């Protein structure tokens, strides 16, 4: 099974456009790289401080990787319905009440996406007046990911809203292939 099949979820396929699968895959890989880089930079920071020769720029790298991982993760989790989504409420319902709750939830998430875009962009612009030490890099470099994340959250929410209204939000999930194989092996 190719890596793309493992990283792009098949769950709730009726709410997704296939042409955005490449973006989910790219964001998942980017999240992995950011988290690995964050872990590596924290480890290097600890080691260099322990041996008495700290690299001060590692703190800047660590904070940048951490912030970017959070906001990239937020965007990809929105597409995967793993974040900013109140599943317990909506999945307990069926028919018209479920559609209403699903639409309300996604409108709230669109509001959050708009706030990320609007206020994130304002912070980004203001960030050119403050600088990080010791590199002197504008703080705007940290804030750049916030409006981009808002755009992606908005895109994925609109994708789910359009497809949910078109195809319905309430679709039974196909059994997980790994779980089916595990159950088959467990039976005598």
PDB file of N, CA, C and O in Angstrom, residues 15 17 19-20 22-23 27 75 78-79 109-110 113 117 148-163:
ATOM      1  N   UNK A  15     -17.620  13.530   2.017  1.00  0.00           N
ATOM      2  CA  UNK A  15     -17.475  14.947   2.334  1.00  0.00           C
ATOM      3  C   UNK A  15     -16.235  15.576   1.701  1.00  0.00           C
ATOM      4  O   UNK A  15     -15.947  16.744   1.930  1.00  0.00           O
ATOM      5  N   UNK A  17     -13.496  16.260  -1.698  1.00  0.00           N
ATOM      6  CA  UNK A  17     -13.228  16.305  -3.122  1.00  0.00           C
ATOM      7  C   UNK A  17     -11.900  15.611  -3.374  1.00  0.00           C
ATOM      8  O   UNK A  17     -10.906  15.897  -2.714  1.00  0.00           O
ATOM      9  N   UNK A  19      -9.797  15.980  -5.693  1.00  0.00           N
ATOM     10  CA  UNK A  19      -8.734  16.855  -6.179  1.00  0.00           C
ATOM     11  C   UNK A  19      -8.000  17.570  -5.049  1.00  0.00           C
ATOM     12  O   UNK A  19      -6.949  18.165  -5.271  1.00  0.00           O
ATOM     13  N   UNK A  20      -8.522  17.504  -3.811  1.00  0.00           N
ATOM     14  CA  UNK A  20      -7.814  18.079  -2.667  1.00  0.00           C
ATOM     15  C   UNK A  20      -7.015  17.043  -1.874  1.00  0.00           C
ATOM     16  O   UNK A  20      -6.370  17.386  -0.888  1.00  0.00           O
ATOM     17  N   UNK A  22      -4.293  15.575  -2.702  1.00  0.00           N
ATOM     18  CA  UNK A  22      -2.863  15.891  -2.758  1.00  0.00           C
ATOM     19  C   UNK A  22      -2.489  16.916  -1.698  1.00  0.00           C
ATOM     20  O   UNK A  22      -1.400  16.868  -1.135  1.00  0.00           O
ATOM     21  N   UNK A  23      -3.413  17.847  -1.405  1.00  0.00           N
ATOM     22  CA  UNK A  23      -3.140  18.866  -0.392  1.00  0.00           C
ATOM     23  C   UNK A  23      -3.123  18.253   1.001  1.00  0.00           C
ATOM     24  O   UNK A  23      -2.255  18.574   1.820  1.00  0.00           O
ATOM     25  N   UNK A  27       0.120  18.273   3.380  1.00  0.00           N
ATOM     26  CA  UNK A  27       0.049  18.820   4.733  1.00  0.00           C
ATOM     27  C   UNK A  27       0.419  17.785   5.790  1.00  0.00           C
ATOM     28  O   UNK A  27       1.069  18.117   6.788  1.00  0.00           O
ATOM     29  N   UNK A  75      -5.107  22.852  10.125  1.00  0.00           N
ATOM     30  CA  UNK A  75      -5.710  22.813   8.792  1.00  0.00           C
ATOM     31  C   UNK A  75      -5.976  21.385   8.341  1.00  0.00           C
ATOM     32  O   UNK A  75      -7.078  21.062   7.881  1.00  0.00           O
ATOM     33  N   UNK A  78      -8.750  19.679  10.207  1.00  0.00           N
ATOM     34  CA  UNK A  78     -10.076  20.128   9.787  1.00  0.00           C
ATOM     35  C   UNK A  78     -10.563  19.291   8.611  1.00  0.00           C
ATOM     36  O   UNK A  78     -11.710  18.858   8.576  1.00  0.00           O
ATOM     37  N   UNK A  79      -9.687  19.028   7.657  1.00  0.00           N
ATOM     38  CA  UNK A  79     -10.101  18.204   6.514  1.00  0.00           C
ATOM     39  C   UNK A  79     -10.429  16.788   6.948  1.00  0.00           C
ATOM     40  O   UNK A  79     -11.333  16.147   6.423  1.00  0.00           O
ATOM     41  N   UNK A 109     -17.062  26.998  12.433  1.00  0.00           N
ATOM     42  CA  UNK A 109     -15.673  26.778  12.020  1.00  0.00           C
ATOM     43  C   UNK A 109     -15.283  27.790  10.943  1.00  0.00           C
ATOM     44  O   UNK A 109     -14.149  28.291  10.942  1.00  0.00           O
ATOM     45  N   UNK A 110     -16.197  28.122  10.045  1.00  0.00           N
ATOM     46  CA  UNK A 110     -15.912  29.170   9.047  1.00  0.00           C
ATOM     47  C   UNK A 110     -15.659  30.517   9.731  1.00  0.00           C
ATOM     48  O   UNK A 110     -14.798  31.285   9.293  1.00  0.00           O
ATOM     49  N   UNK A 113     -12.206  30.338  10.992  1.00  0.00           N
ATOM     50  CA  UNK A 113     -11.282  30.493   9.858  1.00  0.00           C
ATOM     51  C   UNK A 113     -11.168  31.957   9.455  1.00  0.00           C
ATOM     52  O   UNK A 113     -10.069  32.460   9.191  1.00  0.00           O
ATOM     53  N   UNK A 117      -7.802  34.275   9.490  1.00  0.00           N
ATOM     54  CA  UNK A 117      -7.341  35.037   8.323  1.00  0.00           C
ATOM     55  C   UNK A 117      -7.209  36.521   8.676  1.00  0.00           C
ATOM     56  O   UNK A 117      -6.155  37.128   8.456  1.00  0.00           O
ATOM     57  N   UNK A 148      -2.623  31.779   6.528  1.00  0.00           N
ATOM     58  CA  UNK A 148      -2.595  30.654   5.590  1.00  0.00           C
ATOM     59  C   UNK A 148      -3.382  29.467   6.151  1.00  0.00           C
ATOM     60  O   UNK A 148      -4.159  28.834   5.442  1.00  0.00           O
ATOM     61  N   UNK A 149      -3.208  29.211   7.428  1.00  0.00           N
ATOM     62  CA  UNK A 149      -3.979  28.149   8.078  1.00  0.00           C
ATOM     63  C   UNK A 149      -5.472  28.454   8.022  1.00  0.00           C
ATOM     64  O   UNK A 149      -6.289  27.565   7.762  1.00  0.00           O
ATOM     65  N   UNK A 150      -5.832  29.713   8.238  1.00  0.00           N
ATOM     66  CA  UNK A 150      -7.240  30.108   8.163  1.00  0.00           C
ATOM     67  C   UNK A 150      -7.824  29.877   6.778  1.00  0.00           C
ATOM     68  O   UNK A 150      -8.965  29.430   6.642  1.00  0.00           O
ATOM     69  N   UNK A 151      -7.042  30.167   5.751  1.00  0.00           N
ATOM     70  CA  UNK A 151      -7.496  29.926   4.375  1.00  0.00           C
ATOM     71  C   UNK A 151      -7.744  28.441   4.154  1.00  0.00           C
ATOM     72  O   UNK A 151      -8.766  28.043   3.581  1.00  0.00           O
ATOM     73  N   UNK A 152      -6.825  27.605   4.617  1.00  0.00           N
ATOM     74  CA  UNK A 152      -6.976  26.155   4.442  1.00  0.00           C
ATOM     75  C   UNK A 152      -8.147  25.613   5.261  1.00  0.00           C
ATOM     76  O   UNK A 152      -8.919  24.779   4.774  1.00  0.00           O
ATOM     77  N   UNK A 153      -8.301  26.082   6.502  1.00  0.00           N
ATOM     78  CA  UNK A 153      -9.440  25.656   7.331  1.00  0.00           C
ATOM     79  C   UNK A 153     -10.739  26.052   6.640  1.00  0.00           C
ATOM     80  O   UNK A 153     -11.691  25.260   6.560  1.00  0.00           O
ATOM     81  N   UNK A 154     -10.796  27.273   6.103  1.00  0.00           N
ATOM     82  CA  UNK A 154     -11.992  27.719   5.386  1.00  0.00           C
ATOM     83  C   UNK A 154     -12.272  26.883   4.147  1.00  0.00           C
ATOM     84  O   UNK A 154     -13.411  26.485   3.896  1.00  0.00           O
ATOM     85  N   UNK A 155     -11.220  26.587   3.377  1.00  0.00           N
ATOM     86  CA  UNK A 155     -11.375  25.765   2.171  1.00  0.00           C
ATOM     87  C   UNK A 155     -11.923  24.383   2.523  1.00  0.00           C
ATOM     88  O   UNK A 155     -12.878  23.909   1.910  1.00  0.00           O
ATOM     89  N   UNK A 156     -11.337  23.747   3.534  1.00  0.00           N
ATOM     90  CA  UNK A 156     -11.766  22.395   3.904  1.00  0.00           C
ATOM     91  C   UNK A 156     -13.164  22.401   4.520  1.00  0.00           C
ATOM     92  O   UNK A 156     -13.931  21.444   4.346  1.00  0.00           O
ATOM     93  N   UNK A 157     -13.518  23.461   5.201  1.00  0.00           N
ATOM     94  CA  UNK A 157     -14.862  23.555   5.773  1.00  0.00           C
ATOM     95  C   UNK A 157     -15.897  23.754   4.675  1.00  0.00           C
ATOM     96  O   UNK A 157     -16.968  23.139   4.706  1.00  0.00           O
ATOM     97  N   UNK A 158     -15.588  24.591   3.707  1.00  0.00           N
ATOM     98  CA  UNK A 158     -16.500  24.786   2.567  1.00  0.00           C
ATOM     99  C   UNK A 158     -16.646  23.473   1.800  1.00  0.00           C
ATOM    100  O   UNK A 158     -17.751  23.108   1.381  1.00  0.00           O
ATOM    101  N   UNK A 159     -15.538  22.758   1.617  1.00  0.00           N
ATOM    102  CA  UNK A 159     -15.575  21.448   0.952  1.00  0.00           C
ATOM    103  C   UNK A 159     -16.567  20.525   1.663  1.00  0.00           C
ATOM    104  O   UNK A 159     -17.421  19.899   1.031  1.00  0.00           O
ATOM    105  N   UNK A 160     -16.483  20.453   2.981  1.00  0.00           N
ATOM    106  CA  UNK A 160     -17.373  19.573   3.745  1.00  0.00           C
ATOM    107  C   UNK A 160     -18.810  20.064   3.719  1.00  0.00           C
ATOM    108  O   UNK A 160     -19.737  19.261   3.642  1.00  0.00           O
ATOM    109  N   UNK A 161     -18.981  21.361   3.777  1.00  0.00           N
ATOM    110  CA  UNK A 161     -20.328  21.928   3.769  1.00  0.00           C
ATOM    111  C   UNK A 161     -21.026  21.669   2.441  1.00  0.00           C
ATOM    112  O   UNK A 161     -22.165  21.192   2.405  1.00  0.00           O
ATOM    113  N   UNK A 162     -20.335  21.932   1.338  1.00  0.00           N
ATOM    114  CA  UNK A 162     -20.924  21.717   0.008  1.00  0.00           C
ATOM    115  C   UNK A 162     -21.231  20.231  -0.196  1.00  0.00           C
ATOM    116  O   UNK A 162     -22.340  19.862  -0.607  1.00  0.00           O
ATOM    117  N   UNK A 163     -20.249  19.375   0.102  1.00  0.00           N
ATOM    118  CA  UNK A 163     -20.467  17.943  -0.105  1.00  0.00           C
ATOM    119  C   UNK A 163     -21.479  17.360   0.870  1.00  0.00           C
ATOM    120  O   UNK A 163     -22.212  16.437   0.523  1.00  0.00           O
TER     121      UNK A 163
END
